Short mmCIF file of N, CA, C and O in Angstrom, two decimals:
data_model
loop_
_atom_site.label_atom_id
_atom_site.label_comp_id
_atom_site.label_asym_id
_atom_site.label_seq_id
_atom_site.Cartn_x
_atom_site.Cartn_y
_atom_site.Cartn_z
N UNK A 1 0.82 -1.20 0.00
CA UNK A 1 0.00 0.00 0.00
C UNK A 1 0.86 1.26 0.00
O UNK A 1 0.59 1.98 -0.96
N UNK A 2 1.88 1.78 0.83
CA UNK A 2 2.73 2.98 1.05
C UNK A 2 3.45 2.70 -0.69
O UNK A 2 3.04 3.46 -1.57
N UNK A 3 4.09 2.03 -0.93
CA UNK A 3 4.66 1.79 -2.77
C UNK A 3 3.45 2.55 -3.42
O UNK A 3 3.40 3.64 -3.99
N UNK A 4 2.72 1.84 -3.21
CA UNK A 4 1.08 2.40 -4.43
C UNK A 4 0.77 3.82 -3.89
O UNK A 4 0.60 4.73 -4.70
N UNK A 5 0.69 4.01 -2.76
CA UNK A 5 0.60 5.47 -2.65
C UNK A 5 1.69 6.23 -2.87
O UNK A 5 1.30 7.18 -3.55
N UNK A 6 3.32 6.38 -2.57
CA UNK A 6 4.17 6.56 -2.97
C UNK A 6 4.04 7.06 -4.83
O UNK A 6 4.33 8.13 -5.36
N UNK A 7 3.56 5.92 -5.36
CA UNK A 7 3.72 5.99 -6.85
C UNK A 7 2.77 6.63 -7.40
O UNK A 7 2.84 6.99 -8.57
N UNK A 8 1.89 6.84 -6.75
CA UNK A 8 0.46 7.57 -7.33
C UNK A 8 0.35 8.78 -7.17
O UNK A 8 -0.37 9.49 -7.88
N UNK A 9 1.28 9.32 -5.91
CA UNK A 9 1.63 10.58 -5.74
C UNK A 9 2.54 11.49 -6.49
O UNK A 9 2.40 12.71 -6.55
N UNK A 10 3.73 10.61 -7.21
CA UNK A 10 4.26 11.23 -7.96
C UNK A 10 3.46 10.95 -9.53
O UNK A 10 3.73 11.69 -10.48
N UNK A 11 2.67 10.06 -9.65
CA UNK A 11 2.13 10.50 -11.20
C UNK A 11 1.13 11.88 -10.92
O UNK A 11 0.72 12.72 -11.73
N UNK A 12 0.94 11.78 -9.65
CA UNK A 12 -0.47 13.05 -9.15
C UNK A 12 0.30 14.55 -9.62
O UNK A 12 0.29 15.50 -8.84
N UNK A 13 0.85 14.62 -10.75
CA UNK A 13 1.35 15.93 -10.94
C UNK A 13 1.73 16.18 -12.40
O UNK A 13 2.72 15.57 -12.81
N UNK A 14 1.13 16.95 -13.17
CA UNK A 14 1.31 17.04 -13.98
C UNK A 14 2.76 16.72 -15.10
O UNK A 14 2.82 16.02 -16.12
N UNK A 15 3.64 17.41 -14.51
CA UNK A 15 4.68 17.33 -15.02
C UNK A 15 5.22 16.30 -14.85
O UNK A 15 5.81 15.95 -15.87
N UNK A 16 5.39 15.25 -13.61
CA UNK A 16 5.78 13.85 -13.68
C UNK A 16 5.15 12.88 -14.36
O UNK A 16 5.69 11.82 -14.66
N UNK A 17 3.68 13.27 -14.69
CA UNK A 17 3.38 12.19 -15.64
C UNK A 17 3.58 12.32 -17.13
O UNK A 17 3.82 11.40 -17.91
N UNK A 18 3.42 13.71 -17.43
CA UNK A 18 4.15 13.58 -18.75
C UNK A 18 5.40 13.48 -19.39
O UNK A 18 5.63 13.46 -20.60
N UNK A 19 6.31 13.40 -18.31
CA UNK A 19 7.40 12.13 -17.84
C UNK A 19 7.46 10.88 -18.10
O UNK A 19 8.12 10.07 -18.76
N UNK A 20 6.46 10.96 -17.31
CA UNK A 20 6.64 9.37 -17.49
C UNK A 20 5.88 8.84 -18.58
O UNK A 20 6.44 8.20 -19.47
N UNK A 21 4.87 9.02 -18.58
CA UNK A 21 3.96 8.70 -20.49
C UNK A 21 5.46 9.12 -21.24
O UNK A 21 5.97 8.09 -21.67
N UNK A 22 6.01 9.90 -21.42
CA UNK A 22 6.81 9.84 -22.38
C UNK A 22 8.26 8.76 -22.00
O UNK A 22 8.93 8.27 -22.91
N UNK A 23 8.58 8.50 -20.47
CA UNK A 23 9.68 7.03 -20.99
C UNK A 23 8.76 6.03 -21.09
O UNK A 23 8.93 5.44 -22.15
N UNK A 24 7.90 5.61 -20.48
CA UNK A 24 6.84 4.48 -21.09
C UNK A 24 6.98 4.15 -23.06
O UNK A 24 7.17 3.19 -23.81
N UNK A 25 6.75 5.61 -23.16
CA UNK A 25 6.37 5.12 -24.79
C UNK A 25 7.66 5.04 -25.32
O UNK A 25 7.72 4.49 -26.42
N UNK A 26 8.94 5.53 -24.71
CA UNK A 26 10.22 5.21 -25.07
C UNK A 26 10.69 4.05 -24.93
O UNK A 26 11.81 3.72 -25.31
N UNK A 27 9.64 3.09 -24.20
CA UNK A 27 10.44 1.84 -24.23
C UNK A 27 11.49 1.39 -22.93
O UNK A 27 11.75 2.04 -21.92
N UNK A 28 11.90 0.26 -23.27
CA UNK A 28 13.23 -0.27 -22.31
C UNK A 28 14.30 0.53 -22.79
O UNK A 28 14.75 1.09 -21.78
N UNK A 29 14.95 0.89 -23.77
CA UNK A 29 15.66 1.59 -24.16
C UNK A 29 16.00 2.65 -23.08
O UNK A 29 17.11 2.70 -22.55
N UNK A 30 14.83 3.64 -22.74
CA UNK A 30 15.02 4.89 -22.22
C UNK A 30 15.27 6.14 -23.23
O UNK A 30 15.38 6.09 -24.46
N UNK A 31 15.32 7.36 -22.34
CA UNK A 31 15.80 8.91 -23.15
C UNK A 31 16.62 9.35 -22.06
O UNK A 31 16.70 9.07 -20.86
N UNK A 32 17.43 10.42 -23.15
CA UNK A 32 18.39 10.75 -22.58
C UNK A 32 18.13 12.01 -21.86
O UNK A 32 17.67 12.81 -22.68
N UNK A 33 18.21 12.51 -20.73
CA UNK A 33 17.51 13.59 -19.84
C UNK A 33 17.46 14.89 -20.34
O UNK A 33 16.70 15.79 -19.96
N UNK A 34 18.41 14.94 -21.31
CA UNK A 34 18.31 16.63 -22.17
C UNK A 34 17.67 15.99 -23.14
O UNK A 34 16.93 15.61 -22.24
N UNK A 35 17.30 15.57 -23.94
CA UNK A 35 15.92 15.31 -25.04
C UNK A 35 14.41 15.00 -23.89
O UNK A 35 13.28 15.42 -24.13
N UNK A 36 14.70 14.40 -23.01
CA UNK A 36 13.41 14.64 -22.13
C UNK A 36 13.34 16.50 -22.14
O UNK A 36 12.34 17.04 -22.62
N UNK A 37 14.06 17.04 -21.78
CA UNK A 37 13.95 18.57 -20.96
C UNK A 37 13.30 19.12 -22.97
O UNK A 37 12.28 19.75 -23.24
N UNK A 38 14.33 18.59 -23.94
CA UNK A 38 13.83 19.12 -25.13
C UNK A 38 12.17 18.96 -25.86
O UNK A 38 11.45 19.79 -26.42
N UNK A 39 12.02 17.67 -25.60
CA UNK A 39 10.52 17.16 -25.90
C UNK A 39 9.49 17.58 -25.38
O UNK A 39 8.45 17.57 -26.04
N UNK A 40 9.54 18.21 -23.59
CA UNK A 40 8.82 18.44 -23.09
C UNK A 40 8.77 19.98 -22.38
O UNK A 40 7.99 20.44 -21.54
N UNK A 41 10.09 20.65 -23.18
CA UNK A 41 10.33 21.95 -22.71
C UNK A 41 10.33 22.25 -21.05
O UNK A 41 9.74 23.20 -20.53
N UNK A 42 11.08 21.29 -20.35
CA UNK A 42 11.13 21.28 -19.33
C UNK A 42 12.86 22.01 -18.93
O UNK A 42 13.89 21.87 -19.59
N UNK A 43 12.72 22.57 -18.01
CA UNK A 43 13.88 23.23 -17.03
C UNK A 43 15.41 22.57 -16.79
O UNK A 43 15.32 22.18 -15.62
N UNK A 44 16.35 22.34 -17.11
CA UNK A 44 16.59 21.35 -16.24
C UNK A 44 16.97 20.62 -14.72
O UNK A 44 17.51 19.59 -14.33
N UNK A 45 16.37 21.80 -14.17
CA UNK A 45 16.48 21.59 -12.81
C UNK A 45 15.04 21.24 -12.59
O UNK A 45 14.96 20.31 -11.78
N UNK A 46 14.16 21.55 -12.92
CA UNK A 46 13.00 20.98 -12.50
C UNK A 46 12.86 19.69 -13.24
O UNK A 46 12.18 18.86 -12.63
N UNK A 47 13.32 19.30 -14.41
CA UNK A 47 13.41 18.17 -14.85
C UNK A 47 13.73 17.12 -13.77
O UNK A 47 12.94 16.23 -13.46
N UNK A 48 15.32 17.32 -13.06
CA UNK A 48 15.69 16.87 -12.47
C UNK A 48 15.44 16.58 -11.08
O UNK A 48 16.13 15.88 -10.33
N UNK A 49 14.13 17.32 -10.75
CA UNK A 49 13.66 17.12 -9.73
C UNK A 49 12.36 16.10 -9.70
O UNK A 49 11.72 15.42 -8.90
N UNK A 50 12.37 16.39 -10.86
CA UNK A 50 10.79 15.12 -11.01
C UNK A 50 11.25 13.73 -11.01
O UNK A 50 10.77 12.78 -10.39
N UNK A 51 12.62 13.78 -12.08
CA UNK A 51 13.13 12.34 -12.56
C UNK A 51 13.24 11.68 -11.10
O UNK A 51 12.90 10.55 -10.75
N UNK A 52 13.99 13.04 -10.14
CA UNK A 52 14.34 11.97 -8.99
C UNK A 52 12.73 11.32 -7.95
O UNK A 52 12.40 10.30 -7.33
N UNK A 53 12.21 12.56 -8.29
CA UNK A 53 10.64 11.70 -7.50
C UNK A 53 10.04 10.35 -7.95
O UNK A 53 9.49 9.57 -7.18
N UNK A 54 10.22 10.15 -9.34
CA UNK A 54 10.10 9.15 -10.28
C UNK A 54 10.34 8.01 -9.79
O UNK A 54 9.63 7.05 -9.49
N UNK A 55 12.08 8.36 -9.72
CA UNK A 55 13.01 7.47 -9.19
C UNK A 55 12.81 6.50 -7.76
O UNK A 55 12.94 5.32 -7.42
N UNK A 56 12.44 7.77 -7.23
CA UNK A 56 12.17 7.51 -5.03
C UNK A 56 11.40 6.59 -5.50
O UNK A 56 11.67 5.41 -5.30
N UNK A 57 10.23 6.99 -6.25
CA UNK A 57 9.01 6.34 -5.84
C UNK A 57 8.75 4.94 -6.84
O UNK A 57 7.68 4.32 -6.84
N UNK A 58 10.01 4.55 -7.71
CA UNK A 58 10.05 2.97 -7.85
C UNK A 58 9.64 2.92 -9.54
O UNK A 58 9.94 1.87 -10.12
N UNK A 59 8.91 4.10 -10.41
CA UNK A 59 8.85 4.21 -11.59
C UNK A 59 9.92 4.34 -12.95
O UNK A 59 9.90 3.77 -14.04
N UNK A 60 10.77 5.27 -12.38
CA UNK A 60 12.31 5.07 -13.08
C UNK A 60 13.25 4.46 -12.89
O UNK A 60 13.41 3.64 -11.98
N UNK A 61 14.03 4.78 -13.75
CA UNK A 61 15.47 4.32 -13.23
C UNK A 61 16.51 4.92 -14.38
O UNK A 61 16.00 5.38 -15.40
N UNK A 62 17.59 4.93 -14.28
CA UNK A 62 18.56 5.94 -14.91
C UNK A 62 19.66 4.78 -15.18
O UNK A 62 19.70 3.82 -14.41
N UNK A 63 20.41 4.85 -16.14
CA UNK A 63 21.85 4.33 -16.49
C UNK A 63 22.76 5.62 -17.38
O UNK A 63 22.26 6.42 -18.17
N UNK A 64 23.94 5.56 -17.06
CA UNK A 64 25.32 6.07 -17.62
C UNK A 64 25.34 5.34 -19.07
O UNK A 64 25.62 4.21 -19.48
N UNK A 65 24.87 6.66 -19.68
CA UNK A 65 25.77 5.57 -21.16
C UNK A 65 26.82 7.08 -21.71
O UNK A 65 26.35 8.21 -21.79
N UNK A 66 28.02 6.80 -21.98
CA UNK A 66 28.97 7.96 -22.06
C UNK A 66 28.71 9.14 -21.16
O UNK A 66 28.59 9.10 -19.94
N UNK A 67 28.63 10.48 -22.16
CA UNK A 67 28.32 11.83 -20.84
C UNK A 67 26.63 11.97 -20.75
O UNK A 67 26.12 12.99 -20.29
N UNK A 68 25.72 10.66 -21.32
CA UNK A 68 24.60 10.70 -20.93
C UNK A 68 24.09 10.52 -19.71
O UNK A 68 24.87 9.91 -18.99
N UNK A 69 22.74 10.90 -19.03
CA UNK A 69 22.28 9.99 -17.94
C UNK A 69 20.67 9.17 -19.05
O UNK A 69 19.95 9.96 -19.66
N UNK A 70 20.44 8.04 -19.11
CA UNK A 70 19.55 7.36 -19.65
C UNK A 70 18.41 7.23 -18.84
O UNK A 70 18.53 6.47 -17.87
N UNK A 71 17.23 7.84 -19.02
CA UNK A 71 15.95 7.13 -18.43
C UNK A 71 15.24 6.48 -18.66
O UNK A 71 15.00 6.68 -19.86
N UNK A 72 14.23 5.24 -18.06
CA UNK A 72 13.80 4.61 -18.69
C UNK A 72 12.48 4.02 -17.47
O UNK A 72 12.86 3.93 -16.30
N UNK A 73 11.28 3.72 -17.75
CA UNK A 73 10.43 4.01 -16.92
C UNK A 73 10.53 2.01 -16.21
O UNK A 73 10.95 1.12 -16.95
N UNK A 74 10.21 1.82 -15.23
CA UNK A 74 10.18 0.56 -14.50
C UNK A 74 8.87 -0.40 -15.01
O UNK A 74 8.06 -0.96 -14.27
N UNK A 75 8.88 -0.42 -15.87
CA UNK A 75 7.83 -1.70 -16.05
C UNK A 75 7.52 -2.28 -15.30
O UNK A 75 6.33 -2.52 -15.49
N UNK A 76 7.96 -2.85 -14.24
CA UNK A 76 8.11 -4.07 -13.31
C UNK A 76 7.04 -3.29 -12.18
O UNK A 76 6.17 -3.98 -11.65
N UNK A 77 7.17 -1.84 -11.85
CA UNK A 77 7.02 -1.44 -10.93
C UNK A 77 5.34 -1.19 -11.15
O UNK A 77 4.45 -1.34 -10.31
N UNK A 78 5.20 -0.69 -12.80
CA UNK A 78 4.02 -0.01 -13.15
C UNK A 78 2.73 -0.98 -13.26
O UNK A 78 1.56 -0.77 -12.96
N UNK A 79 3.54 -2.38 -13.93
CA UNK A 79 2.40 -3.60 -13.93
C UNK A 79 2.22 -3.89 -12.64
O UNK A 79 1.08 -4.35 -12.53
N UNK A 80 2.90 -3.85 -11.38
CA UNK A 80 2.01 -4.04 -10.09
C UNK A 80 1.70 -3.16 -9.94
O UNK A 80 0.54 -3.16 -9.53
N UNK A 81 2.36 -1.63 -10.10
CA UNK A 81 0.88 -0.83 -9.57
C UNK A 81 -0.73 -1.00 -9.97
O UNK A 81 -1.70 -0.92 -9.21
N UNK A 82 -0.71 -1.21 -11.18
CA UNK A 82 -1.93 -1.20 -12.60
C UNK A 82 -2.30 -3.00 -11.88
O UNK A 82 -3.53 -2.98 -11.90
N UNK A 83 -1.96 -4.16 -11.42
CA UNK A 83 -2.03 -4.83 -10.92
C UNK A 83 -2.86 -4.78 -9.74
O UNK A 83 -3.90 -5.42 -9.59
N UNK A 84 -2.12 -3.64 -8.56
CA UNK A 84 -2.51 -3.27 -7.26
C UNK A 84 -3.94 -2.75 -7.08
O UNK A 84 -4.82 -2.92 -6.24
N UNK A 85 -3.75 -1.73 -8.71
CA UNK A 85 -5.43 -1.19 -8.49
C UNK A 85 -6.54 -2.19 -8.68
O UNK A 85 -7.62 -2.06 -8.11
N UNK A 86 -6.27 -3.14 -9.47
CA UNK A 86 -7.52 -3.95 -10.38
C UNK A 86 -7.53 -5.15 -9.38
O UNK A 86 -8.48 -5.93 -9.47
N UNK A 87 -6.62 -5.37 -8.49
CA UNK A 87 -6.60 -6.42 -7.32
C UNK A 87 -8.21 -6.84 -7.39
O UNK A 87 -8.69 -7.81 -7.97
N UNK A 88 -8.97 -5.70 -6.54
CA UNK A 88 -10.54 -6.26 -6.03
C UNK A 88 -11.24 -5.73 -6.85
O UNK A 88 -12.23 -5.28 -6.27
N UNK A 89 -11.28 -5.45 -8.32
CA UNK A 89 -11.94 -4.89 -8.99
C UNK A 89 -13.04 -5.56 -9.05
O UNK A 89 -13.17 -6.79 -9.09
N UNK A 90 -14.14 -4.42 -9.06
CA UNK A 90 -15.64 -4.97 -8.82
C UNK A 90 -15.98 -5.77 -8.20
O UNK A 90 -16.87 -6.44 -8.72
N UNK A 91 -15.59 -6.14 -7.01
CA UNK A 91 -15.87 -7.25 -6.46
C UNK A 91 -16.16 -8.56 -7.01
O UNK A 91 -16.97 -9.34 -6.53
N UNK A 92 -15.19 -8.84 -8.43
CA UNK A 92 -15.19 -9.87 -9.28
C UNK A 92 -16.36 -10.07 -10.06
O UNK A 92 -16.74 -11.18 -10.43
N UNK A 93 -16.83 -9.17 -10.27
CA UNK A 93 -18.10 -8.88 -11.22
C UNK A 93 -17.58 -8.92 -12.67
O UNK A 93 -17.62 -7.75 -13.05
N UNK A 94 -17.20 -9.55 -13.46
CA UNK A 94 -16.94 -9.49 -14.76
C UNK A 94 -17.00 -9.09 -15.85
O UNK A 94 -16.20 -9.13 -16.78
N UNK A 95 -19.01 -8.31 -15.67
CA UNK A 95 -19.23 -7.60 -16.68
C UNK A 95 -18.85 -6.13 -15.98
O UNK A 95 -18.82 -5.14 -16.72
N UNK A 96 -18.50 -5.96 -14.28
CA UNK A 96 -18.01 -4.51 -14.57
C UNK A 96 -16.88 -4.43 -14.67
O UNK A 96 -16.38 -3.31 -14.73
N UNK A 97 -16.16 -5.50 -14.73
CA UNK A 97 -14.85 -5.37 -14.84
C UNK A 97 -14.08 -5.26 -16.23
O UNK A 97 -12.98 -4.84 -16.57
N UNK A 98 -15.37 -5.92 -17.00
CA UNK A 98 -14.96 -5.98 -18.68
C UNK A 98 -13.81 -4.63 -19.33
O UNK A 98 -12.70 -4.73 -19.86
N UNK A 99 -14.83 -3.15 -18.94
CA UNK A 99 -14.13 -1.85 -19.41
C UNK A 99 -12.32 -1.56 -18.84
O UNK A 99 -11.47 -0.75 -19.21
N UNK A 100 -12.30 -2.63 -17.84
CA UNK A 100 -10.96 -2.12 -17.50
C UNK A 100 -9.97 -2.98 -17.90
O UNK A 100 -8.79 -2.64 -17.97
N UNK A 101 -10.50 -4.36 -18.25
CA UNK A 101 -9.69 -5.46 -18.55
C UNK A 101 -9.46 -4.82 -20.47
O UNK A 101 -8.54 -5.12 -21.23
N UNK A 102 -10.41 -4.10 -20.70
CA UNK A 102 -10.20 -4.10 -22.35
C UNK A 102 -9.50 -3.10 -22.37
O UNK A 102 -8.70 -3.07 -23.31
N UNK A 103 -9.49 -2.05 -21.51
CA UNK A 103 -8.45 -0.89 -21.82
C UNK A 103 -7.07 -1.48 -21.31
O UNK A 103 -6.16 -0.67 -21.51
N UNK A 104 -6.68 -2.56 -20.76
CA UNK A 104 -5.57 -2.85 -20.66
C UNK A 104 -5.21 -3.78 -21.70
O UNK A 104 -3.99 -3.89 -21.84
N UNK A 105 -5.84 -4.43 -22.41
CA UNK A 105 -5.70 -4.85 -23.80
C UNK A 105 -5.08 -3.86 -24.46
O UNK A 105 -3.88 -3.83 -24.70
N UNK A 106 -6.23 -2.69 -24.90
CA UNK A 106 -5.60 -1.64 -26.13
C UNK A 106 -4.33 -1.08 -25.68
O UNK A 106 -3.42 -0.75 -26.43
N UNK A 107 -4.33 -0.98 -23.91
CA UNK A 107 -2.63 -0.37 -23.81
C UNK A 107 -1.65 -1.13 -23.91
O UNK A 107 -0.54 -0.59 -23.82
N UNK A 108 -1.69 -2.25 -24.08
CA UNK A 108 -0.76 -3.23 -24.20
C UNK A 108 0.16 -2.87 -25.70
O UNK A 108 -0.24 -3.02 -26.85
N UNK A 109 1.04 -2.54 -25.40
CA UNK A 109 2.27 -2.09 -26.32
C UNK A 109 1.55 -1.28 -26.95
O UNK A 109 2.12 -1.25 -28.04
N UNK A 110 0.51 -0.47 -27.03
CA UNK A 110 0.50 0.81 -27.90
C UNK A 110 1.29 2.14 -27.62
O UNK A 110 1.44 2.50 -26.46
N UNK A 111 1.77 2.84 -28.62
CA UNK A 111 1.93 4.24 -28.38
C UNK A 111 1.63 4.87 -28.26
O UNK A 111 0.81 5.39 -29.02
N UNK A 112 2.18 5.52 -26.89
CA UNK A 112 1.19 6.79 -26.06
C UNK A 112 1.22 7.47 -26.53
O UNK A 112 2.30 7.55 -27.13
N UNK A 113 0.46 8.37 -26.74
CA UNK A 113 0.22 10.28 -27.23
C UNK A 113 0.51 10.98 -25.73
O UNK A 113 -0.15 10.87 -24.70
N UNK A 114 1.74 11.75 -25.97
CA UNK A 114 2.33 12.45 -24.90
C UNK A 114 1.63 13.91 -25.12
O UNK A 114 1.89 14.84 -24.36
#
């Protein structure tokens, strides 16, 4: 529960989630933190303040590749959150659960619109 709230708090902000929608749709790969600041006309100090909330809260993660820093969003972390929520969904009601099971269909590897 504190992880899921943790993580929900930092998407609860504008600018971290369009963060993160944008390493999501980047893939395992990641971006490199000045094309994040370029794509999203972000600061780079406030950039760098989100990445690290990102980070705290279990959604990112960063690698060194030359004088880059690489970001790249935690998959691992996001399917249990998206997991965590749908836990007791509808109280196992199936037809209300249908709308959420199908939107996780269509998100399944599509590309986000940032």
């Amino acid at each position: 529960m504190t992880t899921a709230v943790e993580s929900l708090s930092a998407l609860a902000h504008e600018g971290r989630l369009k963060i993160f929608r944008l390493l999501v749709s980047a893939g395992p790969t990641g971006v490199a933190a000045g094309e994040i600041a370029r794509s999203l006309g972000t600061p780079p100090n406030t950039l760098s303040a989100n990445l690290a909330l990102l980070a705290q809260a279990g959604l990112a993660q960063s690698r060194r590749d030359g004088r880059s820093i690489i970001y790249s969003a935690r998959f691992d972390r996001m399917g249990e959150l998206m997991a965590w929520l749908a836990a007791d969904c509808c109280g196992g009601a199936a037809e209300v659960c249908a709308p959420v099971a199908a939107a996780a269909r269509r998100a399944a590897c599509a590309p986000a619109k940032v």
